[in-house]
Coordinates of C-alpha atoms in Angstrom, one line a residue:
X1403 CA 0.0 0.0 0.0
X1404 CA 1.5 3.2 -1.2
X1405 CA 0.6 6.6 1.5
X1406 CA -0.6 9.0 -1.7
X1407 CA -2.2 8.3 -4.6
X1408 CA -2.1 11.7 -6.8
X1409 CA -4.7 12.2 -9.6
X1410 CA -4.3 15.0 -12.4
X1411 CA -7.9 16.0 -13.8
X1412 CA -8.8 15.7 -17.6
X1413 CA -6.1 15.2 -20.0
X1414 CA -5.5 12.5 -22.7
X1415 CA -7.3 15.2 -25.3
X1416 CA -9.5 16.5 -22.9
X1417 CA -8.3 20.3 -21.9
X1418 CA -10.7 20.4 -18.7
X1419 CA -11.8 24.1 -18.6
X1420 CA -10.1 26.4 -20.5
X1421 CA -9.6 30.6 -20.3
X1422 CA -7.0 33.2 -21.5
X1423 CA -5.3 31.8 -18.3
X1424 CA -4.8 28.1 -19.8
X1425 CA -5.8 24.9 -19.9
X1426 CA -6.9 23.2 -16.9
X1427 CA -5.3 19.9 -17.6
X1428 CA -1.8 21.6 -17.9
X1429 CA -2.4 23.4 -14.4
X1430 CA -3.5 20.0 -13.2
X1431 CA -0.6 18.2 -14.2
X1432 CA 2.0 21.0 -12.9
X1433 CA 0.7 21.0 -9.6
X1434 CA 0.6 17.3 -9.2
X1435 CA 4.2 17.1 -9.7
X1436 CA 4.7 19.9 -7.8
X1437 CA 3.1 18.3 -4.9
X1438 CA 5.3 15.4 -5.0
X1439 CA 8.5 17.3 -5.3
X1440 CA 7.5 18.8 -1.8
X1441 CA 6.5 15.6 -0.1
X1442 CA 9.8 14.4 -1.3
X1443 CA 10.3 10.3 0.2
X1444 CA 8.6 11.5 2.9
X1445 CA 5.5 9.6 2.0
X1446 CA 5.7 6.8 -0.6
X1447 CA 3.1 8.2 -3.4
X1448 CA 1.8 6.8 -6.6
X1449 CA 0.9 9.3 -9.3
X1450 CA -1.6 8.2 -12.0
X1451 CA -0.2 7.9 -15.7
X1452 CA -0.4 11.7 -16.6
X1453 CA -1.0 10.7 -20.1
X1454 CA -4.3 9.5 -19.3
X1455 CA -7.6 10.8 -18.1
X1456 CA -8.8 9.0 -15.1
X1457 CA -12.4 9.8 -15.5
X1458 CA -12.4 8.5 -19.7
X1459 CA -10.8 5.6 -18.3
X1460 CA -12.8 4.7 -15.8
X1461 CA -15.6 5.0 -17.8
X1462 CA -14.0 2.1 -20.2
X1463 CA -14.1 0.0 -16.8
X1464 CA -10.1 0.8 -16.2
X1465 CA -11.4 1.7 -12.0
X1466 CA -8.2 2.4 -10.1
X1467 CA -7.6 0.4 -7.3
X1468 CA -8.1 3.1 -4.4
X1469 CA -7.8 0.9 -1.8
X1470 CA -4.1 -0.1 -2.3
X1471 CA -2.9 4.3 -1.2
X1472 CA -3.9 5.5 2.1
X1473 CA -5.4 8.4 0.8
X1474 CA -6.3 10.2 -2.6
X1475 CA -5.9 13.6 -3.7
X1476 CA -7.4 14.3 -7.5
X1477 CA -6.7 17.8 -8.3
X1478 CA -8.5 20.2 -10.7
X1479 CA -9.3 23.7 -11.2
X1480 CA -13.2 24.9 -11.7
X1481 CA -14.2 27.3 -13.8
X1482 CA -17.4 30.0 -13.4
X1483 CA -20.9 30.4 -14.6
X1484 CA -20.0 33.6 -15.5
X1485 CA -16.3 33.9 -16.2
X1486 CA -14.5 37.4 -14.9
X1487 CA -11.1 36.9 -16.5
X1488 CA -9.9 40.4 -15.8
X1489 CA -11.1 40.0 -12.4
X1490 CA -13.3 42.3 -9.9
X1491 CA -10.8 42.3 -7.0
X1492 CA -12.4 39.8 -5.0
X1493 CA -11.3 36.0 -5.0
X1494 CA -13.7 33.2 -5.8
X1495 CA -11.7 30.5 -3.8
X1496 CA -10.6 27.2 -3.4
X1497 CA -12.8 24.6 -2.9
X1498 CA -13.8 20.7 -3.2
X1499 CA -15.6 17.9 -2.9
X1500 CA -16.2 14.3 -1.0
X1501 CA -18.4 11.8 -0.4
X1502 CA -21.2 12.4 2.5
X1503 CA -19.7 8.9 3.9
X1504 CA -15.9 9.4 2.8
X1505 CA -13.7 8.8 6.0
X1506 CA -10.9 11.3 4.5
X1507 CA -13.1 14.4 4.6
X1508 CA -10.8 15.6 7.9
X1509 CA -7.9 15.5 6.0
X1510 CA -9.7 17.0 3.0
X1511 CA -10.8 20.1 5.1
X1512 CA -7.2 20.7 6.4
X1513 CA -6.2 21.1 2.7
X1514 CA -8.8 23.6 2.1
X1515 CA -8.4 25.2 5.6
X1516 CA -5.1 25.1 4.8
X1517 CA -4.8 26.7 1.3
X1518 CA -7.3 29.3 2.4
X1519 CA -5.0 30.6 5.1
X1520 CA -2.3 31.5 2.7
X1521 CA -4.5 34.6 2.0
X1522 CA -7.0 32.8 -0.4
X1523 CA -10.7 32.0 0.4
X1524 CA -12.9 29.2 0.8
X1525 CA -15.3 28.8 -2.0
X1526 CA -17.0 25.4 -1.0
X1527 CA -16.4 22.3 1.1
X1528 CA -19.1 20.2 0.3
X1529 CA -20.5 16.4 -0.5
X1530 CA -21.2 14.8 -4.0
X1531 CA -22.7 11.7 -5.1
X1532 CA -23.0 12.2 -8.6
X1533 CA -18.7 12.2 -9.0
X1534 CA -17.4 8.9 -11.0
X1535 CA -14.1 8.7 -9.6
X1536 CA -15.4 9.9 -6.1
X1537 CA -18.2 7.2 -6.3
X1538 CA -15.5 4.5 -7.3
X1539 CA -13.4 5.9 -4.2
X1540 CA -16.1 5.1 -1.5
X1541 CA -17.2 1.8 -3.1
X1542 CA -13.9 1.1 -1.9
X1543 CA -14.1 2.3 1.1
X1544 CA -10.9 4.7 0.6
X1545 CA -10.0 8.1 1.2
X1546 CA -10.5 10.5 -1.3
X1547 CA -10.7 13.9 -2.1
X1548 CA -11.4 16.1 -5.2
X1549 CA -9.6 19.3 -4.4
X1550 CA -11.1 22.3 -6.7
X1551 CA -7.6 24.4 -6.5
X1552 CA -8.8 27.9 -7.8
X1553 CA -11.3 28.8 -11.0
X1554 CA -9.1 29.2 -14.0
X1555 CA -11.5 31.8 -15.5
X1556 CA -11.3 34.4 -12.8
X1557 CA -8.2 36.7 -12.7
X1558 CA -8.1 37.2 -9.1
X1559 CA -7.8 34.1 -8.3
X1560 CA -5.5 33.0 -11.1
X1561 CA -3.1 36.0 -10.6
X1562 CA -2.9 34.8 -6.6
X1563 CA -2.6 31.2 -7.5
X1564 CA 0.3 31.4 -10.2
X1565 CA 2.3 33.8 -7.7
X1566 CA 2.0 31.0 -4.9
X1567 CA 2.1 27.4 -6.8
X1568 CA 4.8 26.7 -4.6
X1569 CA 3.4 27.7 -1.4
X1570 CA 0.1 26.2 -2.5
X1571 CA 2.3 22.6 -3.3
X1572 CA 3.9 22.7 0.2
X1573 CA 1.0 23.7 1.6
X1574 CA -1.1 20.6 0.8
X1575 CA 2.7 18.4 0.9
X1576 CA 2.6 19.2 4.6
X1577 CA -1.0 18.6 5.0
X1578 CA -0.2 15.3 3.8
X1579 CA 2.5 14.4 5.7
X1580 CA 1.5 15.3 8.8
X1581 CA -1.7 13.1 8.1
X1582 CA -0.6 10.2 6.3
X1583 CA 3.3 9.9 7.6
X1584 CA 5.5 8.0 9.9
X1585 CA 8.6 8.7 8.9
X1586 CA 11.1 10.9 10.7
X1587 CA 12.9 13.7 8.2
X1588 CA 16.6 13.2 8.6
X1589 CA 18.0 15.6 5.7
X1590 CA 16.2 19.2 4.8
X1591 CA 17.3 21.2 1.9
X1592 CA 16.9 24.6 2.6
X1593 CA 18.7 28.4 2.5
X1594 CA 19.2 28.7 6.2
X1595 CA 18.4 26.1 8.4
X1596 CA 17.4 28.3 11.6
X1597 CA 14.7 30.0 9.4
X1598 CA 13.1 27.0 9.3
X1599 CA 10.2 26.1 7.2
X1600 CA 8.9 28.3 4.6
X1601 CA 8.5 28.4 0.5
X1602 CA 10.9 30.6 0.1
X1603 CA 13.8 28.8 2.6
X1604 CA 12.7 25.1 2.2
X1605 CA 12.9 23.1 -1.3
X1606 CA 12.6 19.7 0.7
X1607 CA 13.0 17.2 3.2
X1608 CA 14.0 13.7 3.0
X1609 CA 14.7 10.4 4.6
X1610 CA 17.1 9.3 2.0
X1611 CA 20.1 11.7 2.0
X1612 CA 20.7 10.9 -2.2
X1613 CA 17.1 12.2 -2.7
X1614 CA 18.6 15.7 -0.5
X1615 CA 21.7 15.9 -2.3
X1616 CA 19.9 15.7 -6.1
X1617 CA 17.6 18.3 -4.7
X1618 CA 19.9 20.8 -3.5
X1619 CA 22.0 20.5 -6.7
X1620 CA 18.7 22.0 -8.6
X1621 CA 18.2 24.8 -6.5
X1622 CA 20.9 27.6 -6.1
X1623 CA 21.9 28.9 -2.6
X1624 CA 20.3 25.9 -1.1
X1625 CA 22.0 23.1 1.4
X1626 CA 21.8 19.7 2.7
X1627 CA 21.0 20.1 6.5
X1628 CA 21.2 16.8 9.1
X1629 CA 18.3 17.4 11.7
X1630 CA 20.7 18.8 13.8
X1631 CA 21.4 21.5 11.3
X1632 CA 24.8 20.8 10.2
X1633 CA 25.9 20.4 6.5
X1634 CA 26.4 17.8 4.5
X1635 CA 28.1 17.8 1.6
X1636 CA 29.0 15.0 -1.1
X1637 CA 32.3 14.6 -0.1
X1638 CA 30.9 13.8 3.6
X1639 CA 28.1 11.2 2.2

């Protein structure tokens, strides 16, 4: 059993909702991997083929097995009745949905919670029957959530979210963690290891000091910290 299973809405020819902002299936995609570069080996999570939609496929009778992950996180972006692509100053929010019965709607509300209190807004936590993938999800009896991110036809909310991706992957990344781990982090890459956790100071934290190393190699100005917050550098692995 893997901790994460990570679902990227629409794709394999289907755009998802679409605006002078993009194409939902692109923004899917990028914040999919996005959330995985955070969580780093700190959880063990399966992504689903990114050159497929789940939802078409499901529909063939290719169902996911959602029991075999601890928890499942499908990510889209919505779009409006009334689209306001220049945007009124106001945001419309992030959002999503589970099943009435689903026993991963506490996790699912500290992702929302979460994202919200980076300065966002909460458009809607609410229930759903009528949801394929959701449906298939409880059948199963697993956890699973259909996150909403931000509505890709409204500028506010599309000028916020592509000026905090980041914080918006380590956001949910640490959500995750703290619900679904039980692993202790022995190496974090970051700027300054006193400053702690933060976007802007942290690019990752790992279990496997290899996975560290790679990372900080991609980033410039970043380290390889033990938990004691010493350096580590190749020559010392």
């Amino acid at each position: 059993m893997s901790d994460l299973f990570l679902i990227a809405g629409h794709g394999e020819g289907d755009p998802g909702a679409c605006s002078i902002w993009g194409k939902e299936a692109d923004y899917t995609r990028e914040l999919v991997n996005l959330i995985k570069d955070k969580i780093g080996d700190r959880l063990s999570v399966t992504v689903y083929d990114t050159d497929k939609n789940c939802y078409e496929q499901s529909k063939k009778g290719n169902v996911p097995n959602y029991s075999k992950h601890k928890f499942t996180l499908e990510v889209h972006f919505n779009a409006k009745t009334k689209p306001d692509l220049a945007g009124d100053g106001y945001y419309t929010g992030v959002g999503g949905y589970y099943h009435p019965q689903n026993p991963g709607r506490d996790i699912a509300d500290k992702i929302v919670d979460g994202i919200a209190a980076l300065d966002f807004k909460i458009w809607l936590k609410d229930t759903s029957t009528g949801l394929l993938n959701l449906n298939n999800a409880q059948r199963q009896n697993a956890k699973y959530f259909l996150l909403e991110t931000a509505f890709i036809d409204d500028g506010d909310d599309m000028r916020w979210y592509n000026g905090h991706k980041e914080t918006v992957a380590a956001c949910i990344a640490s959500v995750l963690v703290n619900e679904l781990g039980d692993k202790k982090v022995k190496y974090y890459v970051r700027k300054e290891f006193s400053k702690g956790y933060s976007a802007e100071n942290q690019a990752g934290a790992f279990n496997s000091l290899e996975n560290a190393l790679n990372c900080a190699m991609k980033y410039k100005g970043f380290s390889v910290f033990d938990d004691n917050g010493n350096i580590i550098t190749k020559k010392q692995a």
